[in-house]
PDB file of C-alpha atoms in Angstrom:
ATOM      1  CA  MET A   1       0.019  -0.126  -0.146  1.00 40.00           C
ATOM      2  CA  ALA A   2       1.336   3.419  -1.056  1.00 41.00           C
ATOM      3  CA  PHE A   3       1.341   6.276   1.513  1.00 44.00           C
ATOM      4  CA  CYS A   4       1.015   9.953   0.858  1.00 45.00           C
ATOM      5  CA  PHE A   5       0.317  12.308   3.344  1.00 44.00           C
ATOM      6  CA  ALA A   6      -0.977  15.834   3.585  1.00 39.00           C
ATOM      7  CA  GLN A   7       0.898  18.342   6.057  1.00 37.00           C
ATOM      8  CA  ARG A   8      -2.349  18.449   8.257  1.00 34.00           C
ATOM      9  CA  ALA A   9      -2.193  14.979   8.752  1.00 32.00           C
ATOM     10  CA  LEU A  10       1.245  14.983  10.119  1.00 37.00           C
ATOM     11  CA  GLY A  11       1.005  17.377  12.957  1.00 36.00           C
ATOM     12  CA  GLY A  12       1.177  14.705  15.650  1.00 33.00           C
ATOM     13  CA  LEU A  13       4.390  13.118  14.504  1.00 36.00           C
ATOM     14  CA  ASP A  14       7.253  13.670  17.018  1.00 36.00           C
ATOM     15  CA  LYS A  15      10.226  12.093  15.536  1.00 37.00           C
ATOM     16  CA  LEU A  16      11.255   9.108  13.059  1.00 38.00           C
ATOM     17  CA  SER A  17      13.449   7.085  15.528  1.00 37.00           C
ATOM     18  CA  ALA A  18      15.825   4.157  14.872  1.00 38.00           C
ATOM     19  CA  GLU A  19      12.869   1.945  15.920  1.00 38.00           C
ATOM     20  CA  ASN A  20      10.476   3.251  13.747  1.00 42.00           C
ATOM     21  CA  GLU A  21      10.182   0.992  10.939  1.00 42.00           C
ATOM     22  CA  ILE A  22       6.259   1.331  10.321  1.00 39.00           C
ATOM     23  CA  ALA A  23       5.062   4.300   8.364  1.00 43.00           C
ATOM     24  CA  PRO A  24       2.262   6.698  10.010  1.00 41.00           C
ATOM     25  CA  GLN A  25      -1.133   6.185   8.989  1.00 38.00           C
ATOM     26  CA  PRO A  26      -2.114   8.084   5.741  1.00 42.00           C
ATOM     27  CA  GLY A  27      -3.911  11.304   5.978  1.00 40.00           C
ATOM     28  CA  LEU A  28      -5.962  13.316   3.403  1.00 38.00           C
ATOM     29  CA  LEU A  29      -4.577  14.502   0.525  1.00 41.00           C
ATOM     30  CA  LEU A  30      -4.724  18.391  -0.023  1.00 39.00           C
ATOM     31  CA  ILE A  31      -6.935  19.754  -2.695  1.00 40.00           C
ATOM     32  CA  PHE A  32      -4.638  21.761  -5.046  1.00 38.00           C
ATOM     33  CA  THR A  33      -4.923  24.769  -6.605  1.00 40.00           C
ATOM     34  CA  GLU A  34      -2.916  25.838  -9.520  1.00 45.00           C
ATOM     35  CA  MET A  35       0.853  24.672  -9.444  1.00 48.00           C
ATOM     36  CA  ALA A  36       3.914  24.338 -11.657  1.00 72.00           C
ATOM     37  CA  VAL A  37       6.952  24.339  -9.568  1.00 89.00           C
ATOM     38  CA  ILE A  38       7.090  21.194  -7.267  1.00 94.00           C
ATOM     39  CA  GLY A  39       9.761  21.029  -5.061  1.00 96.00           C
ATOM     40  CA  ILE A  40      11.587  17.706  -3.842  1.00 98.00           C
ATOM     41  CA  THR A  41      13.218  17.556  -0.515  1.00 98.00           C
ATOM     42  CA  GLY A  42      13.923  15.248   2.398  1.00 97.00           C
ATOM     43  CA  GLY A  43      17.036  13.945   4.222  1.00 94.00           C
ATOM     44  CA  ILE A  44      20.433  12.875   2.992  1.00 93.00           C
ATOM     45  CA  SER A  45      19.902   9.143   1.747  1.00 95.00           C
ATOM     46  CA  THR A  46      16.318   9.142   2.353  1.00 97.00           C
ATOM     47  CA  GLY A  47      15.630   8.331  -1.255  1.00 96.00           C
ATOM     48  CA  LYS A  48      14.876  11.718  -3.294  1.00 97.00           C
ATOM     49  CA  SER A  49      16.952  10.720  -6.262  1.00 95.00           C
ATOM     50  CA  THR A  50      14.994   7.330  -6.390  1.00 96.00           C
ATOM     51  CA  PHE A  51      11.602   9.195  -6.129  1.00 98.00           C
ATOM     52  CA  CYS A  52      12.627  11.588  -9.035  1.00 97.00           C
ATOM     53  CA  ALA A  53      13.580   8.796 -11.123  1.00 97.00           C
ATOM     54  CA  CYS A  54      10.091   7.186 -10.463  1.00 97.00           C
ATOM     55  CA  LEU A  55       8.525  10.725 -11.687  1.00 97.00           C
ATOM     56  CA  ARG A  56      10.633  10.626 -14.741  1.00 96.00           C
ATOM     57  CA  GLU A  57       9.139   7.421 -15.738  1.00 96.00           C
ATOM     58  CA  ILE A  58       5.742   8.620 -15.011  1.00 96.00           C
ATOM     59  CA  VAL A  59       6.015  12.125 -16.820  1.00 94.00           C
ATOM     60  CA  PRO A  60       8.874  11.803 -19.250  1.00 93.00           C
ATOM     61  CA  ASN A  61       8.302  15.547 -20.483  1.00 90.00           C
ATOM     62  CA  ALA A  62       8.867  16.824 -17.072  1.00 93.00           C
ATOM     63  CA  LYS A  63      11.997  18.948 -16.284  1.00 94.00           C
ATOM     64  CA  PHE A  64      14.137  18.277 -13.348  1.00 96.00           C
ATOM     65  CA  PHE A  65      16.737  20.120 -11.637  1.00 96.00           C
ATOM     66  CA  ASP A  66      19.300  18.177  -9.303  1.00 97.00           C
ATOM     67  CA  ALA A  67      20.942  20.583  -6.557  1.00 96.00           C
ATOM     68  CA  ASP A  68      23.551  17.885  -5.762  1.00 93.00           C
ATOM     69  CA  GLN A  69      24.656  17.802  -9.467  1.00 95.00           C
ATOM     70  CA  ALA A  70      24.850  21.372  -9.709  1.00 96.00           C
ATOM     71  CA  ALA A  71      27.015  21.510  -6.688  1.00 94.00           C
ATOM     72  CA  HIS A  72      29.287  18.891  -8.157  1.00 92.00           C
ATOM     73  CA  ARG A  73      29.477  20.886 -11.433  1.00 93.00           C
ATOM     74  CA  LEU A  74      30.228  24.204  -9.352  1.00 94.00           C
ATOM     75  CA  VAL A  75      33.266  22.790  -7.460  1.00 90.00           C
ATOM     76  CA  GLY A  76      34.474  20.956 -10.381  1.00 87.00           C
ATOM     77  CA  LEU A  77      34.170  23.596 -13.167  1.00 89.00           C
ATOM     78  CA  ASP A  78      33.449  26.978 -11.726  1.00 94.00           C
ATOM     79  CA  PRO A  79      36.937  28.698 -11.273  1.00 93.00           C
ATOM     80  CA  ASP A  80      35.391  31.350  -9.014  1.00 96.00           C
ATOM     81  CA  VAL A  81      34.002  28.517  -6.779  1.00 95.00           C
ATOM     82  CA  ARG A  82      37.401  26.774  -6.554  1.00 93.00           C
ATOM     83  CA  LYS A  83      39.105  29.918  -5.587  1.00 94.00           C
ATOM     84  CA  GLU A  84      36.632  30.612  -2.694  1.00 96.00           C
ATOM     85  CA  ILE A  85      37.093  27.050  -1.580  1.00 95.00           C
ATOM     86  CA  ARG A  86      40.711  27.245  -1.651  1.00 94.00           C
ATOM     87  CA  ARG A  87      40.758  30.394   0.351  1.00 95.00           C
ATOM     88  CA  GLU A  88      38.114  29.083   3.051  1.00 95.00           C
ATOM     89  CA  PHE A  89      39.648  25.236   3.254  1.00 94.00           C
ATOM     90  CA  GLY A  90      43.345  25.892   2.236  1.00 93.00           C
ATOM     91  CA  SER A  91      45.341  24.766  -0.729  1.00 90.00           C
ATOM     92  CA  ALA A  92      45.709  20.950   1.022  1.00 90.00           C
ATOM     93  CA  ILE A  93      41.931  20.478  -0.085  1.00 91.00           C
ATOM     94  CA  PHE A  94      43.080  19.740  -3.600  1.00 89.00           C
ATOM     95  CA  SER A  95      45.714  17.143  -5.074  1.00 83.00           C
ATOM     96  CA  VAL A  96      48.721  17.830  -6.676  1.00 76.00           C
ATOM     97  CA  GLY A  97      46.870  17.629 -10.071  1.00 76.00           C
ATOM     98  CA  GLN A  98      44.197  20.465  -8.425  1.00 83.00           C
ATOM     99  CA  GLN A  99      41.466  17.917  -8.143  1.00 87.00           C
ATOM    100  CA  LEU A 100      39.335  18.550  -5.366  1.00 90.00           C
ATOM    101  CA  ASN A 101      39.327  16.088  -2.409  1.00 89.00           C
ATOM    102  CA  ARG A 102      35.896  15.555  -2.180  1.00 87.00           C
ATOM    103  CA  LYS A 103      36.013  12.770   0.530  1.00 84.00           C
ATOM    104  CA  LYS A 104      38.209  15.214   2.817  1.00 89.00           C
ATOM    105  CA  LEU A 105      36.142  18.143   2.021  1.00 90.00           C
ATOM    106  CA  ARG A 106      33.068  16.256   3.236  1.00 84.00           C
ATOM    107  CA  HIS A 107      34.606  15.079   6.541  1.00 82.00           C
ATOM    108  CA  ILE A 108      35.352  18.644   7.190  1.00 89.00           C
ATOM    109  CA  VAL A 109      32.045  20.037   6.777  1.00 87.00           C
ATOM    110  CA  PHE A 110      30.170  17.370   8.338  1.00 79.00           C
ATOM    111  CA  THR A 111      32.094  17.688  11.558  1.00 80.00           C
ATOM    112  CA  ASN A 112      32.678  21.575  11.715  1.00 86.00           C
ATOM    113  CA  ALA A 113      29.476  23.469  11.335  1.00 84.00           C
ATOM    114  CA  ALA A 114      31.304  26.683  10.894  1.00 91.00           C
ATOM    115  CA  LYS A 115      32.994  25.309   7.884  1.00 93.00           C
ATOM    116  CA  ARG A 116      29.670  23.396   6.614  1.00 89.00           C
ATOM    117  CA  ARG A 117      28.094  27.143   6.644  1.00 91.00           C
ATOM    118  CA  ALA A 118      31.144  28.404   4.706  1.00 95.00           C
ATOM    119  CA  LEU A 119      30.792  26.183   1.920  1.00 95.00           C
ATOM    120  CA  GLU A 120      27.077  26.631   1.845  1.00 92.00           C
ATOM    121  CA  GLN A 121      27.624  30.158   1.538  1.00 94.00           C
ATOM    122  CA  ILE A 122      29.625  29.682  -1.249  1.00 96.00           C
ATOM    123  CA  LEU A 123      27.561  27.113  -3.104  1.00 96.00           C
ATOM    124  CA  HIS A 124      23.795  27.877  -2.364  1.00 94.00           C
ATOM    125  CA  PRO A 125      23.430  31.245  -3.826  1.00 94.00           C
ATOM    126  CA  ARG A 126      24.538  30.089  -7.124  1.00 96.00           C
ATOM    127  CA  ILE A 127      22.511  26.958  -7.104  1.00 96.00           C
ATOM    128  CA  ARG A 128      19.450  28.866  -5.817  1.00 94.00           C
ATOM    129  CA  HIS A 129      19.956  31.218  -8.762  1.00 95.00           C
ATOM    130  CA  GLN A 130      20.112  28.635 -11.172  1.00 96.00           C
ATOM    131  CA  TRP A 131      17.150  26.592 -10.198  1.00 94.00           C
ATOM    132  CA  SER A 132      14.964  29.738  -9.438  1.00 93.00           C
ATOM    133  CA  THR A 133      15.748  31.082 -12.864  1.00 92.00           C
ATOM    134  CA  GLU A 134      14.842  27.699 -14.441  1.00 90.00           C
ATOM    135  CA  ALA A 135      11.694  27.611 -12.361  1.00 88.00           C
ATOM    136  CA  GLU A 136      10.434  30.936 -13.430  1.00 85.00           C
ATOM    137  CA  THR A 137      11.160  29.992 -17.189  1.00 82.00           C
ATOM    138  CA  ARG A 138       8.965  26.778 -16.614  1.00 77.00           C
ATOM    139  CA  ARG A 139       6.128  28.572 -15.344  1.00 73.00           C
ATOM    140  CA  ASN A 140       5.242  29.233 -19.065  1.00 74.00           C
ATOM    141  CA  SER A 141       5.749  25.690 -19.917  1.00 77.00           C
ATOM    142  CA  LEU A 142       2.937  22.937 -19.917  1.00 78.00           C
ATOM    143  CA  ASP A 143       5.330  20.469 -18.276  1.00 86.00           C
ATOM    144  CA  PHE A 144       5.957  19.885 -14.602  1.00 91.00           C
ATOM    145  CA  PHE A 145       9.222  21.153 -13.217  1.00 94.00           C
ATOM    146  CA  PHE A 146      10.845  19.269 -10.160  1.00 96.00           C
ATOM    147  CA  PRO A 147      13.807  20.896  -8.428  1.00 97.00           C
ATOM    148  CA  ASP A 148      15.358  18.249  -6.225  1.00 98.00           C
ATOM    149  CA  ILE A 149      16.792  20.623  -3.347  1.00 97.00           C
ATOM    150  CA  PRO A 150      18.112  18.497  -0.209  1.00 94.00           C
ATOM    151  CA  LEU A 151      18.174  21.980   1.808  1.00 93.00           C
ATOM    152  CA  LEU A 152      14.989  23.328   0.391  1.00 96.00           C
ATOM    153  CA  TYR A 153      13.699  24.582   3.826  1.00 96.00           C
ATOM    154  CA  GLU A 154      17.531  25.637   5.062  1.00 92.00           C
ATOM    155  CA  THR A 155      17.673  27.983   2.167  1.00 91.00           C
ATOM    156  CA  GLY A 156      14.159  29.441   2.031  1.00 93.00           C
ATOM    157  CA  GLY A 157      13.632  27.909  -1.359  1.00 94.00           C
ATOM    158  CA  GLU A 158      10.230  26.355  -0.497  1.00 95.00           C
ATOM    159  CA  LYS A 159       9.013  30.128  -1.091  1.00 92.00           C
ATOM    160  CA  LEU A 160       9.899  29.275  -4.847  1.00 90.00           C
ATOM    161  CA  CYS A 161       7.802  26.451  -4.876  1.00 91.00           C
ATOM    162  CA  ASP A 162       4.067  25.903  -5.404  1.00 86.00           C
ATOM    163  CA  ARG A 163       3.985  22.811  -3.464  1.00 90.00           C
ATOM    164  CA  VAL A 164       6.708  20.791  -1.846  1.00 95.00           C
ATOM    165  CA  VAL A 165       7.169  16.724  -1.360  1.00 97.00           C
ATOM    166  CA  VAL A 166       9.184  15.417   1.467  1.00 98.00           C
ATOM    167  CA  VAL A 167      10.978  12.066   0.692  1.00 98.00           C
ATOM    168  CA  ALA A 168      11.295  10.279   4.206  1.00 97.00           C
ATOM    169  CA  CYS A 169      12.043   6.888   5.606  1.00 97.00           C
ATOM    170  CA  SER A 170      13.024   5.469   8.946  1.00 96.00           C
ATOM    171  CA  TYR A 171      16.370   6.634  10.706  1.00 96.00           C
ATOM    172  CA  ARG A 172      17.387   3.180  10.565  1.00 95.00           C
ATOM    173  CA  ASN A 173      17.220   3.028   7.135  1.00 96.00           C
ATOM    174  CA  GLN A 174      18.561   6.305   6.430  1.00 96.00           C
ATOM    175  CA  LEU A 175      21.710   5.592   8.313  1.00 96.00           C
ATOM    176  CA  ARG A 176      22.317   2.161   6.664  1.00 95.00           C
ATOM    177  CA  TRP A 177      21.791   3.542   3.154  1.00 94.00           C
ATOM    178  CA  LEU A 178      24.157   6.648   3.685  1.00 93.00           C
ATOM    179  CA  MET A 179      26.696   4.168   4.911  1.00 92.00           C
ATOM    180  CA  GLU A 180      26.447   1.800   2.238  1.00 92.00           C
ATOM    181  CA  ARG A 181      26.408   4.704  -0.513  1.00 88.00           C
ATOM    182  CA  THR A 182      29.549   6.643   1.149  1.00 84.00           C
ATOM    183  CA  SER A 183      31.536   3.827   2.959  1.00 82.00           C
ATOM    184  CA  LEU A 184      31.446   6.241   6.048  1.00 83.00           C
ATOM    185  CA  GLU A 185      31.868   5.199   9.702  1.00 87.00           C
ATOM    186  CA  HIS A 186      28.844   4.795  11.733  1.00 91.00           C
ATOM    187  CA  SER A 187      29.736   7.640  13.802  1.00 89.00           C
ATOM    188  CA  VAL A 188      30.604  10.108  10.981  1.00 85.00           C
ATOM    189  CA  ALA A 189      27.103   9.045   9.137  1.00 88.00           C
ATOM    190  CA  GLU A 190      25.399  10.239  12.111  1.00 92.00           C
ATOM    191  CA  GLN A 191      26.876  13.387  12.349  1.00 87.00           C
ATOM    192  CA  MET A 192      26.126  13.975   8.551  1.00 86.00           C
ATOM    193  CA  ILE A 193      22.320  13.147   9.317  1.00 92.00           C
ATOM    194  CA  ASN A 194      22.361  15.252  12.500  1.00 89.00           C
ATOM    195  CA  SER A 195      23.913  18.175  11.072  1.00 86.00           C
ATOM    196  CA  GLN A 196      20.790  18.709   8.859  1.00 89.00           C
ATOM    197  CA  MET A 197      17.441  20.130   9.637  1.00 94.00           C
ATOM    198  CA  ARG A 198      15.253  17.252  11.276  1.00 95.00           C
ATOM    199  CA  LEU A 199      13.180  15.032   9.241  1.00 95.00           C
ATOM    200  CA  ASP A 200      10.162  15.255  11.032  1.00 94.00           C
ATOM    201  CA  GLU A 201      10.433  19.328  10.967  1.00 97.00           C
ATOM    202  CA  LYS A 202      10.556  19.224   7.331  1.00 97.00           C
ATOM    203  CA  ILE A 203       7.564  16.764   6.995  1.00 96.00           C
ATOM    204  CA  SER A 204       5.406  18.969   9.209  1.00 96.00           C
ATOM    205  CA  ARG A 205       6.201  21.862   6.760  1.00 96.00           C
ATOM    206  CA  ALA A 206       5.600  19.969   3.536  1.00 96.00           C
ATOM    207  CA  ASP A 207       2.528  19.700   1.403  1.00 93.00           C
ATOM    208  CA  HIS A 208       3.041  15.984   0.848  1.00 95.00           C
ATOM    209  CA  MET A 209       5.169  13.203   2.308  1.00 96.00           C
ATOM    210  CA  VAL A 210       6.147   9.983   0.504  1.00 97.00           C
ATOM    211  CA  TRP A 211       7.296   7.153   2.672  1.00 96.00           C
ATOM    212  CA  ASN A 212      10.353   5.257   1.262  1.00 96.00           C
ATOM    213  CA  ASN A 213      10.940   2.493   3.463  1.00 93.00           C
ATOM    214  CA  GLY A 214      10.950  -0.603   1.369  1.00 86.00           C
ATOM    215  CA  ALA A 215      10.735  -1.711  -2.209  1.00 93.00           C
ATOM    216  CA  ARG A 216      11.043   0.668  -5.086  1.00 95.00           C
ATOM    217  CA  ALA A 217       7.811  -0.340  -6.343  1.00 96.00           C
ATOM    218  CA  VAL A 218       5.875   1.168  -3.106  1.00 96.00           C
ATOM    219  CA  LEU A 219       7.676   4.470  -3.879  1.00 97.00           C
ATOM    220  CA  ALA A 220       6.744   4.369  -7.632  1.00 97.00           C
ATOM    221  CA  GLU A 221       3.185   3.872  -6.664  1.00 97.00           C
ATOM    222  CA  GLN A 222       3.247   6.983  -4.349  1.00 96.00           C
ATOM    223  CA  ALA A 223       4.699   8.858  -7.215  1.00 97.00           C
ATOM    224  CA  ARG A 224       1.928   7.709  -9.547  1.00 96.00           C
ATOM    225  CA  MET A 225      -0.872   8.885  -7.075  1.00 95.00           C
ATOM    226  CA  LEU A 226       0.725  12.178  -6.734  1.00 95.00           C
ATOM    227  CA  VAL A 227       1.092  12.741 -10.415  1.00 94.00           C
ATOM    228  CA  ALA A 228      -2.592  11.618 -11.136  1.00 91.00           C
ATOM    229  CA  LEU A 229      -3.802  14.193  -8.573  1.00 86.00           C
ATOM    230  CA  TRP A 230      -1.639  16.879 -10.039  1.00 86.00           C
ATOM    231  CA  GLN A 231      -2.761  16.208 -13.495  1.00 83.00           C
ATOM    232  CA  LYS A 232      -6.656  16.715 -12.550  1.00 80.00           C
ATOM    233  CA  GLN A 233      -5.884  20.190 -11.310  1.00 68.00           C
ATOM    234  CA  SER A 234      -6.658  23.294 -13.368  1.00 58.00           C
ATOM    235  CA  TRP A 235      -3.623  25.148 -14.406  1.00 51.00           C
ATOM    236  CA  THR A 236      -3.111  28.734 -14.986  1.00 52.00           C
ATOM    237  CA  LYS A 237       0.209  29.941 -16.239  1.00 45.00           C
ATOM    238  CA  SER A 238       1.375  33.446 -15.382  1.00 42.00           C
TER     239      SER A 238
END
Protein backbone atom coordinates (compact mmCIF):
# COMPACT_ATOMS: atom_id res chain seq x y z
CA MET A 1 0.00 0.00 0.00
CA ALA A 2 1.35 3.40 -0.91
CA PHE A 3 1.36 6.26 1.56
CA CYS A 4 0.92 9.93 0.62
CA PHE A 5 0.42 12.42 3.40
CA ALA A 6 -0.88 15.96 3.65
CA GLN A 7 0.75 18.41 5.99
CA ARG A 8 -2.27 18.61 8.31
CA ALA A 9 -2.28 14.87 8.82
CA LEU A 10 1.27 14.92 10.17
CA GLY A 11 0.86 17.40 13.00
CA GLY A 12 1.18 14.72 15.65
CA LEU A 13 4.36 13.14 14.36
CA ASP A 14 7.04 13.64 16.99
CA LYS A 15 10.09 11.99 15.44
CA LEU A 16 11.31 9.25 13.13
CA SER A 17 13.51 7.16 15.40
CA ALA A 18 15.74 4.19 14.77
CA GLU A 19 12.91 1.97 15.99
CA ASN A 20 10.33 3.46 13.64
CA GLU A 21 10.03 0.93 10.84
CA ILE A 22 6.32 1.44 10.16
CA ALA A 23 4.96 4.43 8.25
CA PRO A 24 2.44 6.65 10.02
CA GLN A 25 -1.16 6.11 8.97
CA PRO A 26 -2.12 7.97 5.77
CA GLY A 27 -4.00 11.24 6.03
CA LEU A 28 -6.14 13.20 3.63
CA LEU A 29 -4.57 14.55 0.49
CA LEU A 30 -4.68 18.28 -0.02
CA ILE A 31 -6.96 19.81 -2.62
CA PHE A 32 -4.58 21.63 -4.95
CA THR A 33 -5.03 24.85 -6.83
CA GLU A 34 -2.73 25.98 -9.63
CA MET A 35 0.80 24.68 -9.48
CA ALA A 36 3.85 24.53 -11.71
CA VAL A 37 6.98 24.13 -9.56
CA ILE A 38 7.00 21.14 -7.20
CA GLY A 39 9.99 21.01 -4.87
CA ILE A 40 11.40 17.64 -3.84
CA THR A 41 13.33 17.50 -0.57
CA GLY A 42 14.05 15.27 2.42
CA GLY A 43 17.05 14.07 4.38
CA ILE A 44 20.35 12.77 3.07
CA SER A 45 19.92 9.21 1.74
CA THR A 46 16.15 9.08 2.23
CA GLY A 47 15.53 8.34 -1.46
CA LYS A 48 15.00 11.70 -3.19
CA SER A 49 16.86 10.67 -6.33
CA THR A 50 14.96 7.39 -6.55
CA PHE A 51 11.65 9.23 -6.17
CA CYS A 52 12.66 11.64 -8.94
CA ALA A 53 13.58 8.67 -11.13
CA CYS A 54 10.06 7.32 -10.57
CA LEU A 55 8.60 10.68 -11.57
CA ARG A 56 10.72 10.70 -14.73
CA GLU A 57 9.23 7.37 -15.75
CA ILE A 58 5.67 8.59 -15.15
CA VAL A 59 5.99 12.06 -16.69
CA PRO A 60 8.88 11.83 -19.18
CA ASN A 61 8.27 15.38 -20.43
CA ALA A 62 8.77 16.89 -16.98
CA LYS A 63 11.85 18.99 -16.30
CA PHE A 64 14.14 18.33 -13.34
CA PHE A 65 16.87 20.17 -11.49
CA ASP A 66 19.30 18.24 -9.27
CA ALA A 67 21.00 20.47 -6.69
CA ASP A 68 23.60 17.83 -5.83
CA GLN A 69 24.66 17.57 -9.47
CA ALA A 70 24.75 21.36 -9.71
CA ALA A 71 27.02 21.55 -6.67
CA HIS A 72 29.27 18.87 -8.16
CA ARG A 73 29.62 20.87 -11.38
CA LEU A 74 30.31 24.11 -9.51
CA VAL A 75 33.17 22.75 -7.43
CA GLY A 76 34.59 20.94 -10.43
CA LEU A 77 34.30 23.57 -13.14
CA ASP A 78 33.64 27.05 -11.77
CA PRO A 79 36.98 28.83 -11.21
CA ASP A 80 35.46 31.38 -8.83
CA VAL A 81 33.98 28.63 -6.68
CA ARG A 82 37.26 26.74 -6.59
CA LYS A 83 39.07 29.93 -5.63
CA GLU A 84 36.67 30.57 -2.74
CA ILE A 85 36.97 26.96 -1.55
CA ARG A 86 40.75 27.22 -1.62
CA ARG A 87 40.60 30.46 0.36
CA GLU A 88 38.28 28.96 2.98
CA PHE A 89 39.71 25.43 3.27
CA GLY A 90 43.30 25.83 2.16
CA SER A 91 45.31 24.43 -0.75
CA ALA A 92 45.58 21.04 0.96
CA ILE A 93 41.98 20.37 0.01
CA PHE A 94 43.21 19.97 -3.60
CA SER A 95 45.49 17.26 -4.94
CA VAL A 96 48.75 17.87 -6.79
CA GLY A 97 46.73 17.68 -10.00
CA GLN A 98 44.38 20.35 -8.64
CA GLN A 99 41.52 17.91 -8.18
CA LEU A 100 39.25 18.66 -5.24
CA ASN A 101 39.45 16.00 -2.55
CA ARG A 102 35.72 15.61 -2.10
CA LYS A 103 36.02 12.98 0.61
CA LYS A 104 38.24 15.23 2.70
CA LEU A 105 35.97 18.21 2.14
CA ARG A 106 32.92 16.18 3.12
CA HIS A 107 34.58 15.05 6.34
CA ILE A 108 35.45 18.64 7.24
CA VAL A 109 32.01 20.12 6.64
CA PHE A 110 30.12 17.41 8.47
CA THR A 111 32.33 17.60 11.56
CA ASN A 112 32.71 21.39 11.65
CA ALA A 113 29.50 23.43 11.60
CA ALA A 114 31.30 26.70 10.83
CA LYS A 115 33.04 25.18 7.82
CA ARG A 116 29.78 23.65 6.63
CA ARG A 117 28.10 27.05 6.73
CA ALA A 118 31.04 28.56 4.88
CA LEU A 119 30.72 26.01 2.06
CA GLU A 120 26.96 26.57 1.94
CA GLN A 121 27.51 30.31 1.57
CA ILE A 122 29.77 29.61 -1.40
CA LEU A 123 27.50 27.16 -3.18
CA HIS A 124 23.89 27.78 -2.23
CA PRO A 125 23.37 31.29 -3.65
CA ARG A 126 24.67 30.06 -6.99
CA ILE A 127 22.53 26.91 -6.93
CA ARG A 128 19.46 28.88 -5.88
CA HIS A 129 20.01 31.32 -8.75
CA GLN A 130 20.23 28.45 -11.23
CA TRP A 131 17.10 26.63 -10.24
CA SER A 132 14.99 29.71 -9.44
CA THR A 133 15.77 31.11 -12.88
CA GLU A 134 14.78 27.82 -14.48
CA ALA A 135 11.64 27.67 -12.33
CA GLU A 136 10.50 31.06 -13.59
CA THR A 137 11.17 29.97 -17.15
CA ARG A 138 9.23 26.74 -16.70
CA ARG A 139 6.16 28.52 -15.33
CA ASN A 140 5.15 29.25 -18.91
CA SER A 141 5.55 25.61 -19.90
CA LEU A 142 2.87 22.91 -19.94
CA ASP A 143 5.25 20.49 -18.21
CA PHE A 144 5.96 19.92 -14.53
CA PHE A 145 9.20 21.27 -13.08
CA PHE A 146 10.70 19.30 -10.20
CA PRO A 147 13.70 20.87 -8.44
CA ASP A 148 15.40 18.27 -6.19
CA ILE A 149 16.81 20.46 -3.41
CA PRO A 150 18.10 18.66 -0.27
CA LEU A 151 18.34 21.89 1.74
CA LEU A 152 15.15 23.44 0.37
CA TYR A 153 13.81 24.62 3.74
CA GLU A 154 17.23 25.52 5.10
CA THR A 155 17.75 27.96 2.23
CA GLY A 156 14.19 29.31 2.07
CA GLY A 157 13.64 27.71 -1.32
CA GLU A 158 10.13 26.56 -0.47
CA LYS A 159 9.00 30.14 -1.17
CA LEU A 160 9.82 29.54 -4.83
CA CYS A 161 7.72 26.37 -5.02
CA ASP A 162 4.01 25.92 -5.47
CA ARG A 163 4.08 22.67 -3.51
CA VAL A 164 6.73 20.66 -1.65
CA VAL A 165 7.10 16.89 -1.36
CA VAL A 166 9.28 15.42 1.39
CA VAL A 167 10.79 11.97 0.83
CA ALA A 168 11.20 10.27 4.21
CA CYS A 169 12.18 6.93 5.68
CA SER A 170 13.06 5.50 9.07
CA TYR A 171 16.27 6.68 10.73
CA ARG A 172 17.60 3.14 10.68
CA ASN A 173 17.25 2.84 6.92
CA GLN A 174 18.57 6.34 6.33
CA LEU A 175 21.71 5.55 8.32
CA ARG A 176 22.22 2.20 6.63
CA TRP A 177 21.74 3.58 3.12
CA LEU A 178 24.10 6.49 3.79
CA MET A 179 26.83 4.17 5.07
CA GLU A 180 26.39 1.84 2.10
CA ARG A 181 26.49 4.71 -0.39
CA THR A 182 29.46 6.57 1.04
CA SER A 183 31.40 3.90 2.99
CA LEU A 184 31.36 6.25 5.98
CA GLU A 185 31.89 5.02 9.51
CA HIS A 186 28.80 4.81 11.69
CA SER A 187 29.70 7.83 13.82
CA VAL A 188 30.50 10.06 10.85
CA ALA A 189 27.29 9.04 9.06
CA GLU A 190 25.32 9.94 12.18
CA GLN A 191 27.05 13.32 12.33
CA MET A 192 26.14 13.93 8.71
CA ILE A 193 22.46 13.17 9.30
CA ASN A 194 22.30 15.14 12.54
CA SER A 195 23.88 18.19 10.92
CA GLN A 196 20.76 18.68 8.80
CA MET A 197 17.32 19.95 9.74
CA ARG A 198 15.33 17.24 11.50
CA LEU A 199 13.32 15.14 9.10
CA ASP A 200 10.15 15.46 11.15
CA GLU A 201 10.47 19.26 10.94
CA LYS A 202 10.59 19.06 7.15
CA ILE A 203 7.60 16.72 7.14
CA SER A 204 5.56 19.10 9.29
CA ARG A 205 6.16 21.92 6.81
CA ALA A 206 5.55 19.96 3.60
CA ASP A 207 2.42 19.64 1.48
CA HIS A 208 3.08 15.96 0.80
CA MET A 209 5.19 13.22 2.28
CA VAL A 210 6.13 9.98 0.54
CA TRP A 211 7.36 7.12 2.67
CA ASN A 212 10.38 5.25 1.31
CA ASN A 213 11.03 2.36 3.63
CA GLY A 214 10.99 -0.62 1.35
CA ALA A 215 10.61 -1.70 -2.26
CA ARG A 216 11.02 0.78 -5.10
CA ALA A 217 7.62 -0.30 -6.41
CA VAL A 218 5.97 1.17 -3.32
CA LEU A 219 7.71 4.49 -3.86
CA ALA A 220 6.73 4.42 -7.54
CA GLU A 221 3.09 3.85 -6.63
CA GLN A 222 3.13 6.92 -4.41
CA ALA A 223 4.63 8.91 -7.27
CA ARG A 224 1.83 7.73 -9.58
CA MET A 225 -0.80 8.72 -7.02
CA LEU A 226 0.60 12.22 -6.71
CA VAL A 227 1.03 12.73 -10.46
CA ALA A 228 -2.55 11.56 -11.05
CA LEU A 229 -3.72 14.09 -8.49
CA TRP A 230 -1.70 16.93 -9.99
CA GLN A 231 -2.84 16.14 -13.51
CA LYS A 232 -6.48 16.62 -12.48
CA GLN A 233 -5.85 20.18 -11.42
CA SER A 234 -6.70 23.29 -13.43
CA TRP A 235 -3.47 25.03 -14.41
CA THR A 236 -3.19 28.75 -15.04
CA LYS A 237 0.17 30.02 -16.25
CA SER A 238 1.33 33.50 -15.33
